[in-house]
CSV table of C-alpha atoms in Angstrom, one decimal:
chain,number,residue,atom,x,y,z
A,1,MET,CA,68.2,84.5,106.2
A,2,ILE,CA,65.2,83.7,103.6
A,3,GLY,CA,64.8,80.1,102.7
A,4,ARG,CA,65.6,81.4,98.7
A,5,TYR,CA,69.2,81.8,99.9
A,6,THR,CA,70.3,79.1,101.9
A,7,LEU,CA,71.7,76.1,101.1
A,8,PRO,CA,70.3,72.5,103.1
A,9,GLU,CA,74.0,72.2,105.3
A,10,MET,CA,74.8,75.2,106.1
A,11,GLY,CA,70.4,76.8,106.8
A,12,ALA,CA,70.8,73.3,109.0
A,13,LEU,CA,73.4,74.4,111.1
A,14,TRP,CA,71.8,77.8,112.2
A,15,THR,CA,68.5,75.9,113.3
A,16,GLU,CA,66.8,75.9,116.9
A,17,GLU,CA,67.8,72.4,117.1
A,18,SER,CA,71.3,72.8,116.1
A,19,LYS,CA,71.5,75.9,118.7
A,20,PHE,CA,70.5,74.0,121.9
A,21,GLY,CA,72.0,70.6,120.3
A,22,ALA,CA,75.4,72.9,120.4
A,23,TRP,CA,74.3,74.5,124.1
A,24,LEU,CA,73.2,71.4,125.1
A,25,LYS,CA,76.6,69.5,124.2
A,26,VAL,CA,78.9,72.5,126.3
A,27,GLU,CA,76.5,71.5,129.3
A,28,VAL,CA,77.6,67.9,129.1
A,29,GLU,CA,81.1,68.5,128.6
A,30,ALA,CA,81.4,70.3,131.3
A,31,ALA,CA,80.2,67.8,133.7
A,32,ARG,CA,82.6,64.8,132.8
A,33,ALA,CA,85.6,67.5,133.5
A,34,MET,CA,83.6,68.6,136.5
A,35,ALA,CA,83.4,64.9,137.6
A,36,LYS,CA,86.7,64.3,136.1
A,37,TYR,CA,88.0,66.7,138.8
A,38,ASN,CA,86.0,65.4,141.7
A,39,LEU,CA,84.0,68.9,141.5
A,40,ILE,CA,80.0,66.7,140.7
A,41,PRO,CA,79.8,63.1,141.7
A,42,ALA,CA,80.3,61.1,138.8
A,43,LYS,CA,77.2,59.4,138.8
A,44,ALA,CA,75.8,63.4,138.1
A,45,ALA,CA,77.8,63.7,135.1
A,46,GLU,CA,76.9,60.1,133.8
A,47,THR,CA,72.7,61.4,134.1
A,48,ILE,CA,73.4,64.3,132.5
A,49,SER,CA,75.8,62.0,129.5
A,50,LYS,CA,73.1,59.9,129.1
A,51,LYS,CA,69.3,61.6,129.9
A,52,ALA,CA,69.9,65.8,129.1
A,53,LYS,CA,67.6,66.9,125.9
A,54,PHE,CA,65.6,69.6,125.0
A,55,ASP,CA,62.8,70.2,124.0
A,56,ILE,CA,62.0,73.7,122.0
A,57,ALA,CA,58.7,74.4,122.4
A,58,GLU,CA,59.4,73.9,125.7
A,59,ILE,CA,61.8,76.3,126.0
A,60,ASN,CA,59.9,79.0,124.0
A,61,ARG,CA,57.1,78.9,126.7
A,62,ILE,CA,59.2,78.5,129.2
A,63,GLU,CA,61.3,81.2,128.2
A,64,LYS,CA,58.2,83.6,127.9
A,65,GLU,CA,57.9,83.4,131.2
A,66,THR,CA,61.3,84.2,132.7
A,67,ASN,CA,62.6,86.5,129.4
A,68,HIS,CA,66.5,84.6,129.5
A,69,ASP,CA,66.7,82.1,126.7
A,70,VAL,CA,69.5,80.4,128.7
A,71,ILE,CA,67.4,80.0,131.9
A,72,ALA,CA,64.7,78.8,130.2
A,73,PHE,CA,67.0,75.8,128.5
A,74,THR,CA,68.4,74.8,131.5
A,75,THR,CA,65.1,74.9,133.6
A,76,ASN,CA,63.8,72.2,130.8
A,77,VAL,CA,67.0,70.0,130.3
A,78,SER,CA,66.8,69.9,134.3
A,79,SER,CA,63.6,68.6,133.9
A,80,TYR,CA,64.5,65.1,132.6
A,81,LEU,CA,67.8,64.6,135.5
A,82,GLY,CA,65.4,64.4,138.4
A,83,ALA,CA,68.0,64.7,141.6
A,84,ASP,CA,71.2,65.6,139.4
A,85,ALA,CA,69.7,68.9,138.3
A,86,LYS,CA,70.9,70.8,140.8
A,87,TYR,CA,74.9,69.3,138.9
A,88,LEU,CA,73.8,71.3,135.4
A,89,HIS,CA,75.4,74.9,134.6
A,90,PHE,CA,77.3,74.0,138.1
A,91,GLY,CA,79.3,77.0,138.9
A,92,LEU,CA,78.9,78.5,134.4
A,93,THR,CA,77.3,81.3,134.1
A,94,SER,CA,75.6,82.1,130.7
A,95,SER,CA,78.0,83.4,128.0
A,96,ASP,CA,79.7,80.5,129.0
A,97,VAL,CA,77.6,78.5,127.5
A,98,VAL,CA,76.3,80.6,125.2
A,99,ASP,CA,80.1,81.9,123.2
A,100,THR,CA,81.4,78.8,123.5
A,101,ALA,CA,78.5,76.6,121.9
A,102,LEU,CA,78.6,79.7,119.2
A,103,SER,CA,82.4,78.8,118.7
A,104,TYR,CA,81.0,75.7,118.2
A,105,LEU,CA,79.3,76.1,115.4
A,106,LEU,CA,80.6,79.4,113.8
A,107,LYS,CA,84.0,76.5,113.6
A,108,GLN,CA,81.6,74.0,111.2
A,109,ALA,CA,80.6,77.0,108.7
A,110,ALA,CA,83.7,78.0,108.5
A,111,GLU,CA,85.2,74.4,107.5
A,112,LEU,CA,81.4,74.1,105.0
A,113,ILE,CA,82.8,78.1,103.5
A,114,ASP,CA,86.3,77.0,102.9
A,115,GLY,CA,85.3,73.9,101.4
A,116,LYS,CA,83.7,76.2,98.4
A,117,ILE,CA,86.1,78.7,98.6
A,118,GLU,CA,88.9,75.6,97.5
A,119,LYS,CA,86.0,74.1,94.7
A,120,ALA,CA,86.0,78.2,93.8
A,121,GLN,CA,89.9,78.3,93.2
A,122,LYS,CA,89.7,75.2,91.4
A,123,GLU,CA,87.3,76.0,89.2
A,124,ILE,CA,89.3,79.5,88.2
A,125,GLN,CA,92.8,77.3,87.7
A,126,LYS,CA,91.2,75.4,85.6
A,127,LEU,CA,89.5,78.2,83.2
A,128,ALA,CA,93.4,79.9,83.7
A,129,LEU,CA,95.0,77.5,82.7
A,130,LYS,CA,93.1,76.5,79.4
A,131,HIS,CA,92.9,80.1,78.2
A,132,LYS,CA,96.3,80.7,80.1
A,133,LYS,CA,97.2,82.4,75.9
A,134,THR,CA,93.5,83.2,74.6
A,135,PRO,CA,94.4,86.8,73.9
A,136,CYS,CA,91.4,89.7,74.8
A,137,ILE,CA,91.4,92.8,74.9
A,138,GLY,CA,92.3,94.4,78.4
A,139,ARG,CA,91.3,97.7,80.0
A,140,THR,CA,91.8,100.5,81.8
A,141,HIS,CA,89.6,103.4,82.7
A,142,GLY,CA,86.9,101.4,81.2
A,143,VAL,CA,88.6,101.9,77.2
A,144,LEU,CA,90.4,99.9,75.4
A,145,ALA,CA,93.6,99.3,77.0
A,146,GLU,CA,96.7,96.7,75.2
A,147,PRO,CA,96.5,92.6,74.2
A,148,MET,CA,96.5,90.8,77.2
A,149,THR,CA,95.2,87.0,77.4
A,150,VAL,CA,91.7,85.4,79.4
A,151,GLY,CA,94.0,83.2,81.4
A,152,LEU,CA,95.9,86.4,82.8
A,153,LYS,CA,92.5,87.7,84.8
A,154,PHE,CA,91.5,84.7,85.6
A,155,ALA,CA,95.2,83.9,87.5
A,156,ILE,CA,94.1,87.2,89.4
A,157,TRP,CA,91.0,86.3,90.2
A,158,PHE,CA,92.7,83.0,91.4
A,159,THR,CA,95.5,84.6,93.8
A,160,GLU,CA,92.7,87.2,94.7
A,161,LEU,CA,91.1,84.0,96.6
A,162,LYS,CA,93.9,82.6,97.3
A,163,ARG,CA,94.6,85.8,99.7
A,164,GLY,CA,90.0,86.1,100.8
A,165,ARG,CA,91.2,82.3,102.0
A,166,GLU,CA,94.8,82.8,103.8
A,167,ARG,CA,92.5,85.3,105.4
A,168,PHE,CA,89.6,83.6,106.3
A,169,LYS,CA,91.2,80.7,107.7
A,170,ALA,CA,92.7,82.9,109.8
A,171,ALA,CA,89.4,84.5,111.0
A,172,ALA,CA,88.3,80.9,111.4
A,173,GLU,CA,90.9,79.9,113.9
A,174,SER,CA,90.5,83.2,115.5
A,175,ILE,CA,87.1,82.8,116.3
A,176,ALA,CA,87.0,78.7,117.2
A,177,VAL,CA,88.3,79.5,120.8
A,178,GLY,CA,85.7,78.9,123.8
A,179,LYS,CA,85.3,79.5,127.7
A,180,LEU,CA,83.9,78.9,130.8
A,181,SER,CA,85.8,81.4,133.7
A,182,GLY,CA,82.5,82.4,134.3
A,183,SER,CA,80.6,85.6,135.3
A,184,VAL,CA,83.4,88.0,134.2
A,185,GLY,CA,85.8,85.9,133.5
A,186,ASN,CA,87.8,85.2,136.9
A,187,PHE,CA,87.7,81.4,137.5
A,188,ALA,CA,86.1,82.3,140.8
A,189,ASN,CA,83.4,79.5,140.6
A,190,VAL,CA,85.4,76.7,138.0
A,191,ASP,CA,88.5,75.7,137.6
A,192,PRO,CA,90.4,77.4,134.1
A,193,LYS,CA,91.1,72.8,134.0
A,194,ILE,CA,87.4,72.7,132.9
A,195,GLU,CA,87.3,75.4,130.5
A,196,ASP,CA,90.7,73.3,129.3
A,197,PHE,CA,88.8,70.4,128.8
A,198,VAL,CA,86.0,71.2,127.5
A,199,CYS,CA,87.1,73.5,124.3
A,200,LYS,CA,89.5,70.3,123.4
A,201,GLN,CA,86.5,67.9,123.1
A,202,LEU,CA,84.8,71.1,121.6
A,203,GLY,CA,87.5,71.3,119.1
A,204,LEU,CA,88.6,74.6,120.1
A,205,LYS,CA,90.7,76.3,121.6
A,206,PRO,CA,90.5,78.0,125.5
A,207,ALA,CA,90.8,82.0,124.9
A,208,GLU,CA,94.0,82.8,126.8
A,209,VAL,CA,91.6,85.6,129.0
A,210,SER,CA,87.9,86.6,128.6
A,211,THR,CA,85.3,89.0,130.8
A,212,GLN,CA,81.2,87.4,130.8
A,213,VAL,CA,81.7,87.1,126.8
A,214,ILE,CA,84.4,86.1,124.7
A,215,GLN,CA,86.2,89.5,122.9
A,216,ARG,CA,83.6,91.0,120.1
A,217,ASP,CA,86.8,91.7,117.6
A,218,ARG,CA,87.4,88.2,116.7
A,219,HIS,CA,83.4,87.7,115.3
A,220,ALA,CA,84.6,91.3,113.7
A,221,HIS,CA,87.7,89.8,112.6
A,222,PHE,CA,85.6,86.7,111.1
A,223,VAL,CA,82.8,88.6,109.6
A,224,SER,CA,84.8,91.2,107.7
A,225,SER,CA,87.0,88.3,106.2
A,226,ILE,CA,83.5,87.4,104.9
A,227,ALA,CA,82.8,90.9,103.9
A,228,LEU,CA,86.2,90.2,101.7
A,229,LEU,CA,85.6,87.3,100.2
A,230,GLY,CA,82.4,88.7,99.3
A,231,SER,CA,84.2,91.5,97.5
A,232,SER,CA,86.4,89.3,95.7
A,233,LEU,CA,83.7,87.7,93.9
A,234,GLU,CA,81.4,91.1,93.3
A,235,LYS,CA,84.9,92.0,91.4
A,236,PHE,CA,84.6,89.1,89.7
A,237,CYS,CA,81.2,88.7,89.4
A,238,THR,CA,81.0,92.0,87.9
A,239,GLU,CA,83.9,91.7,85.3
A,240,ILE,CA,81.5,88.9,83.7
A,241,ARG,CA,78.8,91.4,84.2
A,242,ASN,CA,80.7,93.9,81.7
A,243,LEU,CA,82.3,91.3,79.2
A,244,GLN,CA,78.4,90.0,78.7
A,245,ARG,CA,77.1,93.4,77.4
A,246,THR,CA,75.9,93.3,74.1
A,247,GLU,CA,78.7,95.4,72.7
A,248,ILE,CA,81.3,93.8,73.8
A,249,GLY,CA,80.5,89.8,74.3
A,250,GLU,CA,83.3,88.5,75.2
A,251,ILE,CA,82.1,86.7,78.5
A,252,TYR,CA,78.8,84.7,79.1
A,253,GLU,CA,77.0,83.2,82.0
A,254,GLY,CA,75.8,80.1,80.8
A,255,PHE,CA,72.0,79.8,79.6
A,256,ALA,CA,69.9,76.7,81.0
A,257,LYS,CA,67.3,75.5,77.9
A,258,GLY,CA,64.0,76.4,79.1
A,259,GLN,CA,65.4,79.6,80.8
A,260,LYS,CA,64.2,83.0,80.4
A,261,GLY,CA,66.4,86.3,79.8
A,262,SER,CA,62.8,88.9,79.9
A,263,SER,CA,59.1,89.1,80.6
A,264,SER,CA,59.8,91.4,77.4
A,265,MET,CA,62.1,91.1,76.0
A,266,PRO,CA,62.9,87.6,74.4
A,267,HIS,CA,66.0,88.3,73.2
A,268,LYS,CA,67.8,88.3,75.9
A,269,LYS,CA,70.2,86.5,78.0
A,270,ASN,CA,70.8,88.1,81.8
A,271,PRO,CA,74.1,87.9,83.5
A,272,ILE,CA,71.5,87.3,87.1
A,273,THR,CA,73.4,85.0,88.7
A,274,ALA,CA,76.2,86.9,88.7
A,275,GLU,CA,74.1,90.2,89.1
A,276,ARG,CA,73.1,88.3,92.6
A,277,ILE,CA,76.3,87.9,94.1
A,278,CYS,CA,76.5,91.1,93.4
A,279,GLY,CA,74.0,92.4,95.6
A,280,ILE,CA,74.7,89.4,98.2
A,281,ALA,CA,78.1,91.3,98.8
A,282,ARG,CA,76.3,94.5,99.6
A,283,VAL,CA,75.0,92.8,101.9
A,284,LEU,CA,77.8,90.9,104.0
A,285,ARG,CA,79.8,94.6,103.8
A,286,GLY,CA,76.9,95.4,105.7
A,287,TYR,CA,77.4,92.8,108.6
A,288,SER,CA,80.8,93.1,108.8
A,289,VAL,CA,79.6,97.7,110.2
A,290,SER,CA,78.1,95.2,112.2
A,291,ALA,CA,80.3,93.0,113.7
A,292,MET,CA,82.8,96.2,114.0
A,293,GLU,CA,80.1,97.9,115.8
A,294,ASN,CA,80.2,95.2,118.0
A,295,VAL,CA,83.4,95.7,119.8
A,296,VAL,CA,82.9,97.6,122.0
A,297,LEU,CA,80.8,96.7,125.2
A,298,TRP,CA,79.8,98.3,128.4
A,299,HIS,CA,83.2,96.9,131.4
A,300,GLU,CA,83.1,93.0,131.4
A,301,ARG,CA,80.1,93.2,129.3
A,302,ASP,CA,76.3,93.9,128.7
A,303,ILE,CA,74.0,92.5,125.6
A,304,ALA,CA,73.9,95.0,123.0
A,305,HIS,CA,75.9,92.3,120.4
A,306,SER,CA,73.3,89.6,121.3
A,307,SER,CA,70.5,90.8,119.0
A,308,VAL,CA,73.2,91.9,116.2
A,309,GLU,CA,74.8,88.7,116.4
A,310,ARG,CA,71.3,86.6,116.1
A,311,VAL,CA,71.5,88.2,112.6
A,312,ILE,CA,74.4,88.6,111.2
A,313,LEU,CA,76.3,85.6,111.9
A,314,PRO,CA,74.0,82.9,110.7
A,315,ASP,CA,73.2,85.4,107.8
A,316,SER,CA,76.1,86.2,106.8
A,317,THR,CA,78.1,82.4,106.8
A,318,ILE,CA,74.7,81.2,104.7
A,319,LEU,CA,75.0,84.1,102.5
A,320,ILE,CA,79.4,83.5,101.5
A,321,ASP,CA,77.6,79.5,101.5
A,322,TYR,CA,74.9,80.2,98.7
A,323,ALA,CA,77.4,82.6,97.1
A,324,LEU,CA,80.5,81.1,96.8
A,325,GLN,CA,78.3,78.1,95.3
A,326,LYS,CA,76.1,79.8,92.6
A,327,PHE,CA,80.2,81.5,91.1
A,328,ILE,CA,81.4,78.2,91.5
A,329,GLU,CA,78.1,76.8,89.5
A,330,LEU,CA,78.8,79.9,87.7
A,331,LEU,CA,82.3,79.7,86.4
A,332,GLN,CA,81.5,75.7,85.6
A,333,GLY,CA,78.6,77.1,82.8
A,334,LEU,CA,81.1,80.2,81.7
A,335,GLU,CA,80.7,80.9,78.1
A,336,ILE,CA,83.8,82.5,76.4
A,337,ASN,CA,84.0,84.5,73.0
A,338,GLU,CA,87.2,84.2,71.8
A,339,LYS,CA,85.9,84.6,67.9
A,340,ARG,CA,84.5,88.5,69.5
A,341,MET,CA,87.4,88.8,71.5
A,342,LEU,CA,90.2,89.1,68.2
A,343,GLU,CA,87.5,91.6,66.6
A,344,ASN,CA,88.1,93.9,70.2
A,345,ILE,CA,91.4,93.7,70.0
A,346,TYR,CA,91.2,94.7,65.7
A,347,PHE,CA,88.6,97.5,65.9
A,348,ARG,CA,89.2,100.0,64.7
A,349,GLY,CA,92.4,98.5,62.6
A,350,GLY,CA,93.9,97.4,66.0
A,351,ILE,CA,94.4,100.8,67.9
A,352,VAL,CA,95.4,99.1,70.9
A,353,PHE,CA,98.7,98.4,69.4
A,354,SER,CA,99.8,102.3,69.7
A,355,GLN,CA,102.4,102.0,71.8
A,356,ARG,CA,104.2,99.2,69.8
A,357,LEU,CA,104.7,101.3,66.9
A,358,LEU,CA,105.8,104.3,69.6
A,359,LEU,CA,108.4,102.8,71.4
A,360,LYS,CA,109.7,101.5,67.7
A,361,LEU,CA,109.1,105.1,66.3
A,362,THR,CA,111.0,106.5,68.9
A,363,GLU,CA,114.0,104.9,68.4
A,364,LYS,CA,114.0,105.6,65.1
A,365,ILE,CA,113.3,109.7,65.3
A,366,GLY,CA,114.8,110.0,68.3
A,367,SER,CA,111.8,111.7,70.4
A,368,ARG,CA,109.7,110.7,71.9
A,369,GLU,CA,107.4,113.5,72.1
A,370,GLN,CA,107.5,113.4,68.4
A,371,ALA,CA,106.5,110.1,68.0
A,372,TYR,CA,104.0,110.4,70.3
A,373,LYS,CA,101.8,112.8,68.1
A,374,ILE,CA,102.2,110.8,64.8
A,375,VAL,CA,100.9,107.6,66.4
A,376,GLN,CA,98.3,109.9,68.4
A,377,ASN,CA,96.9,111.7,65.5
A,378,HIS,CA,96.3,108.0,63.5
A,379,GLY,CA,94.8,107.2,66.8
A,380,LEU,CA,92.3,109.5,67.4
A,381,ALA,CA,91.6,109.3,63.6
A,382,ALA,CA,91.2,105.7,63.8
A,383,LEU,CA,88.4,106.7,66.3
A,384,GLU,CA,86.6,109.7,65.1
A,385,ASP,CA,86.2,109.0,61.8
A,386,GLY,CA,86.1,105.1,61.9
A,387,LYS,CA,89.6,104.9,59.6
A,388,SER,CA,92.0,102.1,59.9
A,389,PHE,CA,94.4,102.4,62.7
A,390,ARG,CA,96.8,100.0,61.3
A,391,GLU,CA,96.0,101.0,57.1
A,392,SER,CA,96.6,104.7,58.0
A,393,VAL,CA,100.1,104.0,59.0
A,394,LEU,CA,101.2,102.1,56.9
A,395,LYS,CA,100.7,104.8,53.9
A,396,ASP,CA,101.8,107.9,56.6
A,397,LYS,CA,104.7,108.8,54.4
A,398,VAL,CA,106.5,109.8,57.3
A,399,VAL,CA,106.1,106.9,59.6
A,400,GLY,CA,107.1,104.9,56.1
A,401,LYS,CA,110.5,107.4,56.3
A,402,TYR,CA,111.8,105.8,59.6
A,403,LEU,CA,109.9,102.4,59.9
A,404,LYS,CA,109.9,99.3,56.9
A,405,LYS,CA,106.5,98.3,56.6
A,406,PRO,CA,107.2,94.6,57.7
A,407,GLU,CA,108.3,96.7,60.7
A,408,ILE,CA,105.2,98.0,61.0
A,409,GLU,CA,102.7,95.2,61.2
A,410,GLU,CA,105.8,93.5,63.4
A,411,CYS,CA,104.0,96.6,65.6
A,412,PHE,CA,100.4,94.2,65.3
A,413,GLU,CA,101.7,90.8,65.8
A,414,LEU,CA,99.8,89.6,69.4
A,415,ASP,CA,102.7,87.3,70.8
A,416,TYR,CA,105.1,90.4,71.4
A,417,TYR,CA,101.6,90.6,74.1
A,418,LEU,CA,102.1,86.4,75.8
A,419,GLN,CA,106.1,86.1,75.7
A,420,ASN,CA,105.9,86.1,79.4
A,421,VAL,CA,102.3,84.7,80.3
A,422,ASP,CA,104.2,81.5,81.6
A,423,LYS,CA,106.3,83.3,83.5
A,424,ILE,CA,103.2,84.5,85.1
A,425,PHE,CA,101.8,81.5,85.1
A,426,GLU,CA,105.2,80.1,87.4
A,427,ARG,CA,104.9,82.6,89.8
A,428,VAL,CA,101.7,81.8,89.8
A,429,PHE,CA,100.4,77.9,90.2
A,430,GLY,CA,104.6,76.8,89.3
A,431,LYS,CA,105.7,74.8,86.8
């Protein structure tokens, strides 16, 4: 991933230094396990533990000749071990090291991501509670619908991100497995207890059964859960982008001192962070497709998945880490324009209160169809001719025949639409 979208801590996980460091950790723990069970001399394991190291430039030089990265790695490490080098990688195949080390790195990446999800949840909860009863207009089909609250929007975001976190944690647990089962997964050259030992040292679980590789449905699950997180962030950011539109003007991204919105139009304040997150979500969804295509390998393994994963696994974790951080910052600087929200609620004299009027009128007239026609005529006239819906209804003699003025005015009271908000919040956040 390009440096622009890479945060230092996550980026450090996916360096060559980190990758080879994880490979070396697997090799060292495997040697320790084998010494413990008398499969190699204890002295050899001690030598490997103390002296094993690597030189990235030398690994790259050797790989140009061998065209095999793990052989290049083991050749380089062996050069520091003397006679005990013969016990390095003893009984193992390349994927024993590569796949187990990859799971070890993904587990660490998942912990960073989960921490950011938790922070985002906390920021959303703060906004939800602060604006629990801040009135705003709800929209369906992009059109004014009925009054609701800003807090309810944030409560929706909170519960969706909660589900996303649960899915992600399940996927992270699924990927946190190792394997040291050999070339076709039958433990022919290494006992299963070696795998148990190494996995325990790395904080992983042994795969119940494996081929030469850990099965890629696990990785697909992991990347897909990241893509879903990205899609949720895109949903939230799309709402911010829409509400920042000039003609709506209800919620804005923070705009820093000295910031410029446009090179040509000085008046502009654009939702650039929200737009950036939306773009990132598109990339993540593409990676999820690639991850699913990696599930199918020939027989006990081929390497069609390898080139794909060198891109999508670092990139997807780096991108969601970045997107979550930017989303957290976006939430922290969010501007809520309560005045504009009220203005939009009472657009054209409060056409959004039409259902409340319909219900009252239906009860009095005894015919929903007749009541609907009366209310619709006033609503459409307000939209098309700019008349005040409220004033037109108050002047309507037919309506006046069934409803007194206080009964009509009661239909335009906001409290009616907020009466059950506390109950909803109890469901979401508890008492």
